[in-house]
Amino acid sequence: MIVVDSHCHALPHWFEPVELLLHQMDEKGVKKATLAQVVGEFDNRYILDCVRRFPGRFCALVGVDANEPDAPEELERWAGEGAVGVRLRPGDPLAVWRKAEELGFPVSVFGSADEFASPAFDDLLARFPSLPVIVEHLGRIGRVARDADAEFRKILALARHPNAYIKVHGLGEICPRPIPFPTPMRFPHVPPFMEMAYDAFGASRMMWGSDFPPVAGREGYRNALRWTMEHIPFRSEADKEAVFGGTALSLFRFDEV
């Protein structure tokens, strides 16, 4: 199985440089990773340089200031530099979404649960049926107290759009940190959000991403991979391979040189 981390961050001046991510990947058997630009950062030179420095290991989802009138042209410029996708907000101007569709760029979307559950976001998916749209962080459902939250069900209903995808991360994103730690370490109760996403979207539209390096403040890179892989009740080995690599490989181009 080729394991692909579909969501991680690297910058020399914020979070961590890419070499620390590579160390985690190599130690845990992760073959490739998608560098998602940090929210609010629009200088994509570093992550694109990482793609060039480590051929075949990374691809870059860039950021643009979508509220600037030249944002579509900026996105096209970054495409010429080697970008293969973009991160946008649900409410970003339609001109940038249109440019992403024109470029054949998957859009990884960061937003709140309210935004993902809104009729406006549902309409956005319908407006761009040929554009792969990836909901990050399980729709930002977070650590809610209810197993079957009505808002999350609205997010799952987005699966009716064939172009809708969803990212799952570590269990620590949906489970509070246990204090004191049990031995062996496990979360005593895991809400069924990942299973619900699997049932709604299917393995071919679901992908794992570590959220490195913020994951270090939760359960850590190794556990975000291992515990998530063990937790989801896959119906087949092929489904597991899709969620932990195949879906990302179907959307993102990792150039080998």
Coordinates of C-alpha atoms in Angstrom, one line a residue:
M1 CA 0.0 0.0 0.0
I2 CA 1.3 3.5 -0.9
V3 CA 0.5 5.7 2.0
V4 CA -0.2 9.4 1.1
D5 CA -0.6 12.2 3.6
S6 CA -3.1 14.4 2.0
H7 CA -2.9 17.3 4.4
C8 CA 0.2 18.8 6.0
H9 CA 2.0 22.1 6.3
A10 CA 5.6 23.3 6.1
L11 CA 7.2 26.7 6.2
P12 CA 10.6 27.9 7.3
H13 CA 9.2 30.7 9.5
W14 CA 6.0 29.1 10.9
F15 CA 5.3 25.6 12.1
E16 CA 8.2 23.5 10.9
P17 CA 10.5 23.1 7.8
V18 CA 9.8 20.3 5.4
E19 CA 12.8 18.2 6.6
L20 CA 11.0 17.5 9.9
L21 CA 8.0 16.3 7.9
L22 CA 10.2 14.1 5.8
H23 CA 11.6 12.5 8.9
Q24 CA 8.1 11.6 10.2
M25 CA 7.1 10.3 6.8
D26 CA 10.2 8.1 6.4
E27 CA 9.9 6.8 9.9
K28 CA 6.2 5.9 9.5
G29 CA 6.4 4.6 5.9
V30 CA 4.5 7.5 4.3
K31 CA 5.5 7.7 0.7
K32 CA 4.1 11.0 -0.4
A33 CA 2.4 14.1 1.0
T34 CA 0.4 17.1 0.0
L35 CA 1.7 20.4 1.2
A36 CA -1.4 22.6 2.0
Q37 CA -0.5 26.2 2.2
V38 CA -1.0 27.8 5.6
V39 CA -4.1 29.9 5.9
G40 CA -3.3 33.5 5.2
E41 CA 0.1 32.8 3.5
F42 CA 0.1 33.7 -0.2
D43 CA 3.8 33.4 -1.0
N44 CA 4.0 29.8 -2.2
R45 CA 7.6 29.7 -3.2
Y46 CA 8.8 27.6 -0.3
I47 CA 6.3 24.7 -0.7
L48 CA 6.9 24.7 -4.5
D49 CA 10.6 24.6 -3.9
C50 CA 10.0 21.6 -1.6
V51 CA 8.2 19.9 -4.6
R52 CA 11.3 20.5 -6.8
R53 CA 13.8 19.5 -4.1
F54 CA 12.2 16.2 -3.3
P55 CA 10.8 14.9 -6.6
G56 CA 7.9 12.5 -6.3
R57 CA 7.5 13.1 -2.5
F58 CA 5.4 16.2 -2.5
C59 CA 2.8 18.2 -4.3
A60 CA 1.6 21.7 -3.5
L61 CA -1.9 23.2 -2.8
V62 CA -1.2 26.9 -3.0
G63 CA -2.9 29.9 -1.4
V64 CA -4.0 33.1 -3.0
D65 CA -5.7 36.2 -1.7
A66 CA -9.0 35.5 -3.2
N67 CA -10.3 39.0 -2.4
E68 CA -7.8 40.6 -4.6
P69 CA -9.0 41.4 -8.2
D70 CA -6.0 39.6 -9.7
A71 CA -6.4 36.4 -7.7
P72 CA -7.4 34.3 -10.7
E73 CA -4.3 35.5 -12.6
E74 CA -2.2 34.8 -9.5
L75 CA -3.5 31.2 -9.3
E76 CA -2.7 30.7 -13.0
R77 CA 0.8 32.0 -12.3
W78 CA 1.3 29.5 -9.5
A79 CA 0.1 26.8 -11.7
G80 CA 2.9 27.6 -14.1
E81 CA 5.3 27.3 -11.2
G82 CA 4.1 23.7 -10.4
A83 CA 1.1 24.0 -8.2
V84 CA -1.5 21.2 -8.6
G85 CA -4.3 22.5 -6.4
V86 CA -5.5 25.4 -4.2
R87 CA -7.0 26.0 -0.8
L88 CA -10.0 28.2 -0.7
R89 CA -12.8 29.3 1.7
P90 CA -16.4 28.5 1.0
G91 CA -17.2 32.2 0.6
D92 CA -14.3 33.1 -1.7
P93 CA -15.3 35.0 -4.9
L94 CA -16.6 32.8 -7.7
A95 CA -14.0 34.1 -10.1
V96 CA -11.2 32.2 -8.2
W97 CA -13.4 29.0 -8.2
R98 CA -13.9 29.3 -11.9
K99 CA -10.2 29.6 -12.5
A100 CA -9.5 26.5 -10.4
E101 CA -12.0 24.6 -12.5
E102 CA -10.4 26.0 -15.7
L103 CA -7.0 24.8 -14.5
G104 CA -8.2 21.4 -13.5
F105 CA -7.2 22.1 -9.8
P106 CA -8.8 20.2 -7.0
V107 CA -9.9 22.7 -4.3
S108 CA -9.2 21.8 -0.6
V109 CA -11.7 23.9 1.4
F110 CA -11.0 25.2 4.9
G111 CA -14.0 26.6 6.8
S112 CA -16.3 26.1 9.8
A113 CA -18.9 23.4 10.3
D114 CA -21.6 26.1 9.9
E115 CA -20.2 27.0 6.5
F116 CA -19.9 23.4 5.3
A117 CA -23.5 22.7 6.4
S118 CA -24.9 25.8 4.8
P119 CA -27.2 25.8 1.7
A120 CA -24.7 28.2 0.1
F121 CA -21.9 25.6 0.1
D122 CA -24.2 23.0 -1.2
D123 CA -25.1 25.3 -4.1
L124 CA -21.4 26.0 -4.7
L125 CA -20.8 22.2 -5.2
A126 CA -23.7 22.1 -7.6
R127 CA -22.4 25.1 -9.5
F128 CA -19.0 23.5 -10.3
P129 CA -19.9 19.8 -10.9
S130 CA -16.6 19.0 -12.7
L131 CA -14.5 20.5 -9.9
P132 CA -13.2 18.2 -7.2
V133 CA -14.0 19.9 -3.9
I134 CA -12.5 18.5 -0.7
V135 CA -13.9 19.3 2.7
E136 CA -11.1 19.5 5.2
H137 CA -11.0 18.3 8.8
L138 CA -14.2 16.2 8.7
G139 CA -16.1 19.4 8.1
R140 CA -14.7 20.9 11.3
I141 CA -17.2 18.9 13.4
G142 CA -14.6 18.8 16.2
R143 CA -15.1 17.4 19.6
V144 CA -18.9 17.8 20.0
A145 CA -20.7 15.9 22.7
R146 CA -23.3 14.3 20.4
D147 CA -22.6 11.3 18.2
A148 CA -25.3 12.1 15.6
D149 CA -25.0 15.9 15.3
A150 CA -27.6 17.4 12.9
E151 CA -25.0 19.8 11.5
F152 CA -22.7 16.9 10.7
R153 CA -25.5 15.1 8.9
K154 CA -25.9 18.2 6.7
I155 CA -22.2 18.0 5.9
L156 CA -22.5 14.3 5.1
A157 CA -25.4 15.1 2.8
L158 CA -22.8 16.8 0.5
A159 CA -21.9 13.4 -0.6
R160 CA -24.8 13.5 -3.0
H161 CA -22.5 15.6 -5.2
P162 CA -20.2 13.3 -7.1
N163 CA -17.4 16.0 -7.0
A164 CA -17.5 16.2 -3.2
Y165 CA -14.6 14.6 -1.1
I166 CA -13.8 14.7 2.6
K167 CA -10.6 14.5 4.6
V168 CA -10.2 12.6 7.9
H169 CA -7.3 13.3 10.2
G170 CA -6.4 11.9 13.6
L171 CA -8.7 10.7 16.3
G172 CA -7.4 13.5 18.5
E173 CA -9.3 15.9 16.4
I174 CA -12.6 14.5 17.4
C175 CA -11.8 13.1 20.9
P176 CA -10.8 15.1 24.0
R177 CA -7.4 14.3 25.4
P178 CA -7.8 11.8 28.3
I179 CA -6.3 12.8 31.6
P180 CA -4.7 10.8 33.1
F181 CA -3.6 8.8 30.1
P182 CA -4.8 5.2 30.1
T183 CA -2.2 2.4 29.6
P184 CA -2.1 1.4 26.8
M185 CA -3.0 4.8 25.5
R186 CA -6.4 4.9 23.8
F187 CA -9.3 7.3 23.6
P188 CA -12.0 5.9 25.8
H189 CA -14.8 7.0 23.6
V190 CA -14.6 7.8 19.9
P191 CA -17.7 9.4 18.2
P192 CA -18.6 7.6 15.0
F193 CA -17.9 10.6 12.7
M194 CA -15.3 8.7 10.6
E195 CA -17.5 5.7 10.1
M196 CA -20.4 8.0 9.1
A197 CA -18.2 9.8 6.6
Y198 CA -17.0 6.4 5.2
D199 CA -20.6 5.3 4.8
A200 CA -21.7 8.6 3.2
F201 CA -18.7 9.3 0.8
G202 CA -17.2 5.9 0.3
A203 CA -13.5 5.1 0.3
S204 CA -13.0 6.6 -3.2
R205 CA -14.0 10.1 -2.0
M206 CA -12.3 10.0 1.4
M207 CA -8.6 10.6 2.3
W208 CA -6.4 10.7 5.3
G209 CA -4.2 13.6 6.2
S210 CA -2.1 14.0 9.3
D211 CA -2.4 17.8 9.8
F212 CA 1.3 17.9 10.5
P213 CA 2.6 19.7 12.5
P214 CA -0.5 20.8 14.6
V215 CA -1.1 17.1 15.1
A216 CA 1.9 17.1 17.5
G217 CA -0.3 18.9 20.0
R218 CA -2.9 16.2 19.8
E219 CA -1.9 12.5 19.5
G220 CA 1.2 12.9 17.3
Y221 CA 1.9 11.8 13.7
R222 CA 2.4 8.1 14.3
N223 CA -0.8 7.7 16.3
A224 CA -2.8 9.9 13.9
L225 CA -1.9 7.4 11.1
R226 CA -2.0 4.1 13.1
W227 CA -5.0 4.7 15.3
T228 CA -7.1 6.1 12.4
M229 CA -6.2 3.2 10.2
E230 CA -7.1 0.7 13.0
H231 CA -10.3 2.6 13.9
I232 CA -12.2 2.8 10.6
P233 CA -14.0 -0.5 9.9
F234 CA -13.0 -1.0 6.3
R235 CA -15.1 -3.4 4.3
S236 CA -12.1 -4.4 2.2
E237 CA -8.3 -3.9 1.9
A238 CA -9.0 -1.9 -1.3
D239 CA -11.0 0.6 0.7
K240 CA -8.2 1.0 3.2
E241 CA -5.7 1.6 0.4
A242 CA -8.0 4.2 -1.1
V243 CA -8.4 6.2 2.0
F244 CA -4.8 6.1 2.9
G245 CA -3.4 6.8 -0.5
G246 CA -5.4 5.9 -3.6
T247 CA -7.9 8.8 -3.4
A248 CA -5.2 11.4 -3.0
L249 CA -3.2 9.8 -5.9
S250 CA -6.3 10.1 -8.1
L251 CA -6.6 13.8 -7.4
F252 CA -3.1 15.1 -6.9
R253 CA -0.2 14.9 -9.3
F254 CA 3.2 14.0 -7.8
D255 CA 5.8 14.6 -10.5
E256 CA 8.7 12.2 -10.7
V257 CA 11.8 13.5 -12.4

